[in-house]
Coordinates of C-alpha atoms and ligand atoms in Angstrom, one line a residue:
M211 CA -10.4 -31.8 -0.3
N212 CA -10.7 -31.0 3.4
Q213 CA -10.5 -27.2 4.0
R214 CA -8.4 -27.9 7.1
D215 CA -5.6 -29.2 5.0
L216 CA -5.4 -26.0 3.1
P217 CA -2.9 -23.2 3.9
L218 CA -5.7 -20.8 4.8
A219 CA -5.6 -18.5 7.9
F220 CA -8.9 -16.8 8.7
T221 CA -9.6 -13.9 11.0
A222 CA -12.1 -14.9 13.7
E223 CA -14.7 -12.5 12.2
V224 CA -14.5 -14.0 8.7
A225 CA -14.5 -17.6 10.0
E226 CA -17.6 -16.9 12.1
A227 CA -19.4 -15.2 9.2
L228 CA -18.7 -18.0 6.8
A229 CA -19.6 -20.7 9.4
G230 CA -22.9 -18.9 10.0
G231 CA -23.7 -18.5 6.3
R232 CA -23.5 -14.7 6.6
P233 CA -22.5 -12.4 3.7
V234 CA -18.7 -12.1 3.1
V235 CA -17.0 -10.1 0.3
A236 CA -13.4 -10.9 -0.7
L237 CA -11.0 -8.0 -1.6
E238 CA -7.7 -8.2 -3.4
S239 CA -4.4 -6.8 -2.3
T240 CA -2.4 -6.0 -5.5
I241 CA -4.4 -2.8 -5.8
I242 CA -3.0 -1.9 -2.4
T243 CA 0.7 -2.8 -3.0
H244 CA 1.0 -2.2 -6.8
G245 CA -2.0 -0.2 -7.8
M246 CA -1.9 2.9 -5.5
P247 CA 0.9 4.8 -3.6
W248 CA 1.3 5.0 0.2
P249 CA -0.6 6.3 2.2
R250 CA -3.6 6.6 -0.1
N251 CA -3.5 2.8 -0.6
A252 CA -3.9 2.1 3.1
E253 CA -6.7 4.7 3.5
T254 CA -8.5 3.2 0.5
A255 CA -8.2 -0.3 1.8
R256 CA -9.8 0.7 5.0
A257 CA -12.5 2.7 3.3
V258 CA -13.3 -0.2 1.0
E259 CA -13.6 -2.5 4.0
A260 CA -15.9 0.1 5.6
E261 CA -18.2 0.1 2.5
V262 CA -18.5 -3.6 2.7
R263 CA -19.5 -3.4 6.4
D264 CA -22.0 -0.6 5.7
G265 CA -23.6 -2.9 3.1
G266 CA -24.1 -5.6 5.8
A267 CA -21.3 -7.9 4.9
V268 CA -17.9 -8.9 6.3
P269 CA -14.8 -7.9 4.3
A270 CA -12.1 -10.4 3.7
T271 CA -8.9 -8.8 2.3
I272 CA -6.7 -11.6 0.9
A273 CA -2.9 -11.7 0.9
V274 CA -0.1 -14.2 1.4
M275 CA 1.9 -13.8 4.6
D276 CA 4.2 -16.2 6.5
G277 CA 3.3 -19.2 4.4
A278 CA -0.4 -18.9 4.6
V279 CA -3.2 -17.4 2.5
R280 CA -4.6 -14.8 4.9
V281 CA -8.4 -14.5 4.6
G282 CA -9.1 -11.2 6.3
L283 CA -6.4 -8.9 7.7
A284 CA -6.3 -7.2 11.1
P285 CA -5.9 -3.3 10.7
D286 CA -2.2 -3.4 11.6
E287 CA -1.5 -6.2 9.1
L288 CA -3.3 -4.2 6.4
D289 CA -1.1 -1.2 7.2
R290 CA 2.1 -3.3 7.2
L291 CA 1.2 -4.7 3.7
A292 CA 0.4 -1.2 2.4
R293 CA 3.8 0.1 3.6
E294 CA 6.0 -2.9 2.7
T295 CA 8.2 -2.7 -0.4
G296 CA 9.2 -5.8 -2.4
V297 CA 5.9 -7.5 -2.0
M298 CA 5.4 -10.2 -4.7
K299 CA 2.5 -9.6 -7.2
L300 CA 0.8 -12.9 -7.2
S301 CA -1.2 -14.3 -10.1
S302 CA -2.3 -17.9 -10.6
A303 CA 1.3 -18.9 -11.5
D304 CA 3.0 -17.5 -8.4
L305 CA 0.7 -18.4 -5.5
A306 CA 2.2 -21.8 -4.6
A307 CA 5.8 -20.5 -4.9
C308 CA 5.1 -17.6 -2.6
L309 CA 3.5 -19.9 0.0
V310 CA 6.4 -22.3 0.2
T311 CA 9.1 -19.7 0.2
G312 CA 7.4 -17.7 3.1
R313 CA 7.5 -14.4 1.2
T314 CA 4.8 -11.7 1.4
G315 CA 2.5 -11.6 -1.6
A316 CA -0.4 -9.5 -2.8
T317 CA -3.1 -11.3 -4.8
T318 CA -4.2 -10.1 -8.2
V319 CA -7.8 -10.7 -9.4
A320 CA -6.7 -14.2 -10.6
A321 CA -5.1 -15.2 -7.3
T322 CA -7.8 -13.6 -5.2
M323 CA -10.4 -15.7 -7.1
I324 CA -8.5 -18.9 -6.4
C325 CA -8.2 -18.1 -2.7
A326 CA -11.8 -16.8 -2.3
H327 CA -13.1 -20.0 -3.8
L328 CA -10.9 -22.2 -1.5
A329 CA -12.2 -20.1 1.5
G330 CA -15.8 -20.5 0.5
I331 CA -16.4 -16.9 -0.5
E332 CA -18.5 -16.4 -3.6
V333 CA -18.2 -12.7 -4.4
F334 CA -15.2 -10.4 -4.7
A335 CA -14.8 -6.6 -5.3
T336 CA -11.9 -5.0 -7.1
G337 CA -11.1 -1.9 -9.2
G338 CA -10.6 -3.2 -12.7
I339 CA -9.6 -6.6 -14.1
G340 CA -6.6 -7.4 -16.2
G341 CA -7.3 -8.2 -19.8
V342 CA -5.9 -8.3 -23.3
H343 CA -3.2 -5.7 -23.7
R344 CA -3.0 -3.5 -26.7
G345 CA -0.5 -5.1 -29.1
A346 CA -1.2 -8.5 -27.7
E347 CA -1.1 -9.9 -31.2
T348 CA 2.7 -9.5 -31.0
S349 CA 3.4 -9.4 -27.2
F350 CA 0.9 -12.2 -26.2
D351 CA 0.2 -10.2 -23.1
I352 CA -3.2 -11.5 -21.9
S353 CA -3.8 -11.3 -18.1
A354 CA -4.3 -14.5 -16.3
D355 CA -7.4 -12.8 -14.7
L356 CA -9.3 -13.8 -17.8
R357 CA -8.4 -17.5 -17.6
E358 CA -9.2 -17.5 -13.9
L359 CA -12.6 -15.9 -14.5
A360 CA -13.3 -19.0 -16.6
R361 CA -12.2 -21.4 -13.9
S362 CA -13.1 -20.2 -10.4
P363 CA -16.8 -19.9 -9.5
V364 CA -16.6 -16.4 -8.0
T365 CA -18.6 -13.3 -9.0
V366 CA -16.2 -10.4 -9.5
V367 CA -17.4 -6.8 -9.3
A368 CA -15.1 -4.4 -11.3
A369 CA -15.6 -1.1 -13.1
G370 CA -15.0 -2.9 -16.4
A371 CA -11.5 -3.0 -17.7
K372 CA -9.0 -0.2 -17.9
A373 CA -8.8 1.7 -21.2
I374 CA -5.0 1.0 -21.2
L375 CA -6.2 -2.4 -22.5
D376 CA -7.6 -3.5 -25.8
L377 CA -11.3 -3.6 -24.7
P378 CA -12.8 -5.3 -27.8
K379 CA -10.3 -8.1 -27.6
T380 CA -10.8 -8.4 -23.9
L381 CA -14.5 -8.9 -24.4
E382 CA -13.9 -11.4 -27.2
V383 CA -11.6 -13.5 -25.0
L384 CA -14.2 -13.5 -22.2
E385 CA -16.8 -14.6 -24.6
T386 CA -14.6 -17.4 -25.9
L387 CA -14.0 -18.5 -22.3
G388 CA -17.7 -18.6 -21.5
V389 CA -17.5 -15.8 -18.9
P390 CA -20.7 -13.8 -18.5
V391 CA -20.0 -10.1 -18.6
I392 CA -22.9 -8.3 -17.0
A393 CA -23.1 -4.5 -17.0
F394 CA -24.9 -3.2 -13.9
G395 CA -27.7 -0.8 -14.5
Q396 CA -26.7 0.2 -18.1
S397 CA -26.2 -1.4 -21.5
A398 CA -22.7 -0.1 -22.2
F399 CA -19.6 -1.8 -21.0
P400 CA -17.8 0.6 -18.7
A401 CA -14.1 1.5 -19.1
F402 CA -12.9 2.0 -15.5
W403 CA -12.3 5.8 -15.5
S404 CA -15.3 6.4 -17.8
R405 CA -18.8 5.0 -17.6
D406 CA -19.1 4.1 -21.3
S407 CA -16.4 2.4 -23.3
G408 CA -18.4 2.8 -26.5
L409 CA -18.9 -1.0 -26.6
A410 CA -22.1 -2.7 -25.7
A411 CA -21.9 -5.1 -22.7
P412 CA -22.9 -8.7 -23.6
L413 CA -25.4 -8.8 -20.7
R414 CA -27.2 -6.3 -18.5
M415 CA -28.7 -6.7 -15.0
D416 CA -30.3 -4.0 -12.8
D417 CA -30.9 -6.0 -9.7
P418 CA -28.2 -7.5 -7.4
A419 CA -30.7 -10.4 -6.6
E420 CA -30.6 -11.4 -10.3
I421 CA -26.8 -11.4 -10.3
A422 CA -26.9 -13.7 -7.2
A423 CA -29.5 -15.9 -8.8
A424 CA -27.4 -16.2 -12.0
H425 CA -24.3 -17.1 -9.9
R426 CA -26.3 -20.0 -8.3
M427 CA -27.8 -21.0 -11.6
R428 CA -24.4 -21.4 -13.1
A429 CA -23.4 -23.8 -10.3
R430 CA -26.6 -25.8 -10.8
L431 CA -25.8 -26.1 -14.5
G432 CA -22.3 -27.3 -13.7
L433 CA -20.7 -24.4 -15.4
G434 CA -17.3 -23.7 -13.9
G435 CA -16.0 -20.2 -13.7
G436 CA -17.3 -17.0 -12.4
Q437 CA -19.1 -13.9 -13.6
L438 CA -17.8 -10.5 -14.3
V439 CA -20.1 -7.7 -13.1
A440 CA -19.1 -4.4 -14.7
N441 CA -20.2 -1.6 -12.5
P442 CA -19.8 1.9 -14.0
I443 CA -17.8 4.5 -12.0
P444 CA -20.1 7.0 -10.1
A445 CA -20.9 9.8 -12.5
E446 CA -19.3 12.5 -10.3
A447 CA -16.0 10.7 -10.3
E448 CA -15.8 10.0 -14.0
I449 CA -12.8 11.5 -15.9
P450 CA -13.7 12.9 -19.4
A451 CA -12.2 11.2 -22.4
S452 CA -10.4 14.4 -23.4
I453 CA -8.2 14.1 -20.2
I454 CA -7.8 10.4 -19.7
G455 CA -7.3 9.5 -23.5
P456 CA -4.1 11.5 -24.0
A457 CA -2.7 10.3 -20.6
I458 CA -3.3 6.7 -21.6
E459 CA -1.6 7.2 -25.0
S460 CA 1.5 8.9 -23.4
A461 CA 1.7 6.1 -20.7
L462 CA 1.6 3.4 -23.4
A463 CA 4.2 5.1 -25.5
E464 CA 6.5 5.5 -22.5
A465 CA 6.0 1.9 -21.5
Q466 CA 7.0 0.8 -25.0
A467 CA 10.0 3.1 -25.1
A468 CA 11.2 1.8 -21.7
G469 CA 10.7 -1.9 -22.7
I470 CA 8.3 -2.5 -19.9
A471 CA 7.0 -6.1 -20.1
A472 CA 5.2 -8.9 -18.2
K473 CA 4.1 -8.2 -14.6
Q474 CA 5.4 -4.7 -14.6
V475 CA 3.1 -3.4 -17.4
T476 CA -0.1 -2.8 -15.4
P477 CA 1.6 -1.2 -12.4
F478 CA 3.8 1.0 -14.7
L479 CA 0.8 2.2 -16.8
L480 CA -1.3 2.9 -13.7
G481 CA 1.5 4.9 -12.1
R482 CA 2.1 7.0 -15.2
V483 CA -1.6 7.7 -15.7
L484 CA -1.7 8.9 -12.1
D485 CA 1.2 11.3 -12.6
L486 CA -0.1 12.5 -16.0
T487 CA -3.6 13.3 -14.6
K488 CA -2.0 14.9 -11.5
G489 CA -3.7 12.5 -9.2
R490 CA -7.2 12.7 -10.8
S491 CA -7.0 9.1 -11.9
L492 CA -6.3 8.0 -8.3
A493 CA -9.4 9.9 -7.0
A494 CA -11.4 8.2 -9.6
N495 CA -9.9 4.8 -8.8
I496 CA -10.8 5.2 -5.1
A497 CA -14.4 6.2 -5.9
L498 CA -14.9 3.3 -8.2
V499 CA -13.5 0.6 -6.0
R500 CA -15.7 1.9 -3.1
A501 CA -18.7 1.7 -5.4
N502 CA -17.8 -1.8 -6.4
A503 CA -17.5 -2.8 -2.7
R504 CA -21.0 -1.5 -2.1
L505 CA -22.4 -3.5 -5.0
A506 CA -20.5 -6.6 -4.0
A507 CA -21.9 -6.4 -0.5
R508 CA -25.5 -6.2 -1.9
I509 CA -24.8 -9.3 -4.1
S510 CA -23.3 -11.2 -1.1
V511 CA -26.4 -10.3 1.0
E512 CA -28.6 -11.8 -1.7
L513 CA -26.4 -14.9 -1.9
A514 CA -26.6 -15.4 1.8
R515 CA -30.5 -15.2 1.7
H516 CA -30.6 -18.1 -0.7
R517 CA -28.3 -20.9 0.4
P518 CA -27.2 -23.2 -2.5
V519 CA -29.3 -26.2 -3.3
D520 CA -27.6 -29.3 -1.9
P521 CA -26.2 -31.5 -4.7
L522 CA -27.9 -34.8 -5.2
Ligands
PSU596 N1 -6.9 -2.6 -11.5 C1 -6.5 -1.5 -10.7 N2 -5.4 -1.6 -10.0 C2 -4.7 -2.7 -10.0 C3 -5.0 -3.8 -10.8 C4 -6.1 -3.7 -11.5 O1 -7.2 -0.5 -10.7 O2 -3.6 -2.7 -9.3 C5 -4.3 -5.1 -10.7 C6 -5.2 -6.2 -10.3 O3 -4.7 -6.9 -9.2 C7 -5.3 -7.1 -11.6 C8 -3.9 -6.9 -12.0 O4 -5.6 -8.4 -11.3 O5 -3.6 -5.5 -11.9 C9 -3.7 -7.4 -13.5 O6 -2.3 -7.5 -13.7 P1 -1.8 -8.2 -15.1 O7 -2.3 -7.3 -16.2 O8 -0.3 -8.2 -14.9 O9 -2.4 -9.5 -15.1
MN597 MN1 0.3 -9.4 -18.3

């Protein structure tokens, strides 16, 4: 497929970086529209972009606007997205419909992976991935993020998965799908607001160059799909289990009582945990997404130093 036939609209900065083989990091937009309240969402989006730049890479925040996948947003566009209400939350299933109807859409991890790959971007930073929800054995609520990790060859840097999910089941599904889950710099799988979920991560790496090399090795082996890099939240921003645990339990009980389902589940739980922790969860969320942007930039720098081997 010719990239010119795709509904992609690049900023000049991102297009030039990609053409020159320089490091680029994709960033998602659902965290802006559905994950954090205004105006902290806009401040965070700008801060995350600045972290990527400080790390020597070009940030490409991805969203759908005016019938195109925007790869990189100008500062005023980022602001508009952060303020706008009624933005669609786009997962794999919604992307095409949003493009043809001309609506504004924010990309989840799944949709951002699809767009990043089409745009030629190999690494992407976010807060936490979606996963297997608690009670999935009856609700069947399993995020499309997991299936996309198995399909799109993009390395995703996240702070693990949120403890609102069923983490053992999330790790099991990732293993079934053949997705490498690599804890960065420690052996435990991190749980978003806490550094240690109490579960061992399947793999551990301490060097961004190794993560980049594993990304390229997967391509050489013909393995589709990406890698999940689980980067623990900075220690100073961690929320103790005694505070986050009860907040999560209350949020889950409220969601169930209110009959919250499908796409509303994750935004509802994040919003309630924010209120119940009196904003502490938001400060943690901002710290971890910034840390993930820094690590993603380091990985993208390594990827740019080693261009892929041409296929025979
Ligand atoms: N993690 C956050 N904030 C978010 C999300 C994850 O800290 O807003 C979003 C991501 O975009 C992720 C999505 O892809 O939630 C998962 O939604 P669902 O569980 O409906 O697939
Ligand atoms: Mn879901």
